[in-house]
mmCIF file of C-alpha atoms in Angstrom:
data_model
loop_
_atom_site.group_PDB
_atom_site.id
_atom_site.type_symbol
_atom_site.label_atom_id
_atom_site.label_comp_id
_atom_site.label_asym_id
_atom_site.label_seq_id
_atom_site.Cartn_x
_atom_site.Cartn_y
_atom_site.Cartn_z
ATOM 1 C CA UNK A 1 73.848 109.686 116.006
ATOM 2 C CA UNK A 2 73.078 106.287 118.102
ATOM 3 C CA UNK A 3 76.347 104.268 118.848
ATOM 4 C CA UNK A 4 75.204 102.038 116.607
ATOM 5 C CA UNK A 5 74.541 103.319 113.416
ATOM 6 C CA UNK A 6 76.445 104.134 110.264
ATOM 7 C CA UNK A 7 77.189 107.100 108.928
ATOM 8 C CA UNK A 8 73.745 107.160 106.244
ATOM 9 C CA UNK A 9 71.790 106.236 110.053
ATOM 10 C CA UNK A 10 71.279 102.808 109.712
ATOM 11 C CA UNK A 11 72.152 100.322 112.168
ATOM 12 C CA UNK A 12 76.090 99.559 111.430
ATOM 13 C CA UNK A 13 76.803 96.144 110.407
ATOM 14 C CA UNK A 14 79.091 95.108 112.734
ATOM 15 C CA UNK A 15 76.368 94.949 115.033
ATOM 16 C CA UNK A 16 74.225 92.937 113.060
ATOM 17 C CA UNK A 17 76.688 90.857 112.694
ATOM 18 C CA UNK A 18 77.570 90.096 116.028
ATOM 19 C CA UNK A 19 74.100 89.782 116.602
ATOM 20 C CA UNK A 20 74.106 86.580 113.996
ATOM 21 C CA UNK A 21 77.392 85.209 115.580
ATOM 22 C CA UNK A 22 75.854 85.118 119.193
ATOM 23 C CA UNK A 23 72.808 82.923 117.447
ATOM 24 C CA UNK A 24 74.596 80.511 115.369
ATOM 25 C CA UNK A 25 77.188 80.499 118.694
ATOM 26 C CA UNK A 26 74.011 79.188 120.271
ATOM 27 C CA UNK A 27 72.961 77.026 117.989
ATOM 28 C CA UNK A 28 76.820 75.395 117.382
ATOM 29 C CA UNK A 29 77.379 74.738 121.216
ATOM 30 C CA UNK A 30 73.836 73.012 121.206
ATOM 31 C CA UNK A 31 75.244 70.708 118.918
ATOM 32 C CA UNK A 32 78.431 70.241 119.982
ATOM 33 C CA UNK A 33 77.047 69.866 124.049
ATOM 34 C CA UNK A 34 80.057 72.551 124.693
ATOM 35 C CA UNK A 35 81.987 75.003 124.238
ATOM 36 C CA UNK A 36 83.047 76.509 120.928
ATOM 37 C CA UNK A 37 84.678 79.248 119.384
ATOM 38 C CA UNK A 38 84.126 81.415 116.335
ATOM 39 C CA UNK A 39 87.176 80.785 113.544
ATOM 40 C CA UNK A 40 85.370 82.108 110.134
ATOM 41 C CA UNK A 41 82.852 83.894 108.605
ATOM 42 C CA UNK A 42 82.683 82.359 105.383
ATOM 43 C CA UNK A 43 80.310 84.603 103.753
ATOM 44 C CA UNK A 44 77.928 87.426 104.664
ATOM 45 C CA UNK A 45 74.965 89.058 102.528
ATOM 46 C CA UNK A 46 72.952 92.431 103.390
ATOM 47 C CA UNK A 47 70.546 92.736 101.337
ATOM 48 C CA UNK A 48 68.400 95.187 103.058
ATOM 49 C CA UNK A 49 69.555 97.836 105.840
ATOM 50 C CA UNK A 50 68.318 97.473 109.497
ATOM 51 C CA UNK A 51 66.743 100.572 110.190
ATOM 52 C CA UNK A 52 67.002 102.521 113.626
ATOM 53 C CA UNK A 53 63.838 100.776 115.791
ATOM 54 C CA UNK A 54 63.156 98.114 113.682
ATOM 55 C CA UNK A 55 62.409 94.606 115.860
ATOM 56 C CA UNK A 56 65.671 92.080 114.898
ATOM 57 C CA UNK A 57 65.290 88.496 115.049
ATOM 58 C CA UNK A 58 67.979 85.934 113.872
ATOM 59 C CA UNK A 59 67.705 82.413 113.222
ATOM 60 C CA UNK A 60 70.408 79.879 113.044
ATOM 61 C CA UNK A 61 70.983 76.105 111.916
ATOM 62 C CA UNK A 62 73.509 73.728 111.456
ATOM 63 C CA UNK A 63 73.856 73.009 108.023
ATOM 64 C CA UNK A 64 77.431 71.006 108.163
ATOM 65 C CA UNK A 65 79.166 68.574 111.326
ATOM 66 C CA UNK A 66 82.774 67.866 110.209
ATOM 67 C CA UNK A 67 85.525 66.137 112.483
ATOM 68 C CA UNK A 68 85.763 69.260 115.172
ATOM 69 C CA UNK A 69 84.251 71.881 113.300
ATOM 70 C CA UNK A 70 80.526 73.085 112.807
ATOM 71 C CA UNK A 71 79.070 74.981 109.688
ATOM 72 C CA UNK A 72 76.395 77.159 110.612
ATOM 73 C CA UNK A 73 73.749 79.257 108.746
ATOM 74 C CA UNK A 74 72.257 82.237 109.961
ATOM 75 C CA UNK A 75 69.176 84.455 109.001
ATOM 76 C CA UNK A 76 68.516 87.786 110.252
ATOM 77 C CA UNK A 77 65.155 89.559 109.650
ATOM 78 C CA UNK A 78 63.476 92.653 111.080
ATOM 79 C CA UNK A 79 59.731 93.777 111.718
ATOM 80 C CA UNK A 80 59.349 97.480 110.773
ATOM 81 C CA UNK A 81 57.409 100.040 112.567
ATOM 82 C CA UNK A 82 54.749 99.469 109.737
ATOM 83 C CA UNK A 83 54.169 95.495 110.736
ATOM 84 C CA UNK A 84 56.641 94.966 107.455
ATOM 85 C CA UNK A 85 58.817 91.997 108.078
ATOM 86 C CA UNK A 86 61.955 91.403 106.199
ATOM 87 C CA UNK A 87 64.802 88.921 105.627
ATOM 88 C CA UNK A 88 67.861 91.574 106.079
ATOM 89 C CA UNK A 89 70.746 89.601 105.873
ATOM 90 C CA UNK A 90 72.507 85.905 105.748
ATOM 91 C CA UNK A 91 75.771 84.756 106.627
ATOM 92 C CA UNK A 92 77.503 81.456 107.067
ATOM 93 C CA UNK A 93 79.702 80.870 110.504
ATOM 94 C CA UNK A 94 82.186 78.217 111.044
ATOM 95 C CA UNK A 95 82.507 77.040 114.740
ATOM 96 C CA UNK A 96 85.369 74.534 116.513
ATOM 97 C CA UNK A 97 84.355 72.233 119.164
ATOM 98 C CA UNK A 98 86.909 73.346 122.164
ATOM 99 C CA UNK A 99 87.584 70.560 124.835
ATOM 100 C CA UNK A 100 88.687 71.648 128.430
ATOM 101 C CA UNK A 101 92.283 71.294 127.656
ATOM 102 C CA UNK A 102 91.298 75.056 125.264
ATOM 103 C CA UNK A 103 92.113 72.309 122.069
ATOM 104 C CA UNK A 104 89.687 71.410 119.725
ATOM 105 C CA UNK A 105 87.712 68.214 119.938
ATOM 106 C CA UNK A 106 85.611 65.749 118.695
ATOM 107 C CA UNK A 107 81.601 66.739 117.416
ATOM 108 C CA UNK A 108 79.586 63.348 117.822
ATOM 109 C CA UNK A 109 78.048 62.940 114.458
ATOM 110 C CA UNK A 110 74.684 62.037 115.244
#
């Protein structure tokens, strides 16, 4: 069994998941032009499994800019061996804005 994969041998969701974090990571430090840092996952839905081989793609935007914090959508879908493409799973991030100092700091809001 792949390092990866759960016990029924689909991809594990943990990986998946940090898959989506790494995107809407990209995404939030776009925004903020800087650093941040993960603190929540405020909600996460599979509603399909991501098979062993299937093509992963995840897509991320900011859906919230508050004081020092960013709210952060992201989309994961897969291409299947067969062509099939599917929307596998969603999940909403919350990001902080961290200044030099390691302290949060201000997002501009435009």
């Amino acid at each position: 069994m792949p390092a990866d994969t759960n016990p029924a041998g689909d991809i594990f969701g943990g990986w998946l998941l940090s898959q989506m974090d790494l995107a809407g990571g990209i995404v939030s430090r776009w925004r903020a032009r800087g650093r941040t840092a993960t603190v929540a996952l405020d909600s996460m839905v599979f509603h399909k499994p991501v098979l062993v081989g299937d093509v992963v793609s995840c897509y991320a935007a900011v859906e919230r800019v508050g004081r020092t914090s960013l709210t952060v959508h992201v989309h994961a879908w897969v291409e299947r061996g067969d062509g099939e493409t599917l929307h596998v799973t969603e999940g909403t991030f919350t990001y902080v804005a961290i200044g030099e100092d390691g302290r949060p700091r201000p997002v501009d809001p435009a």
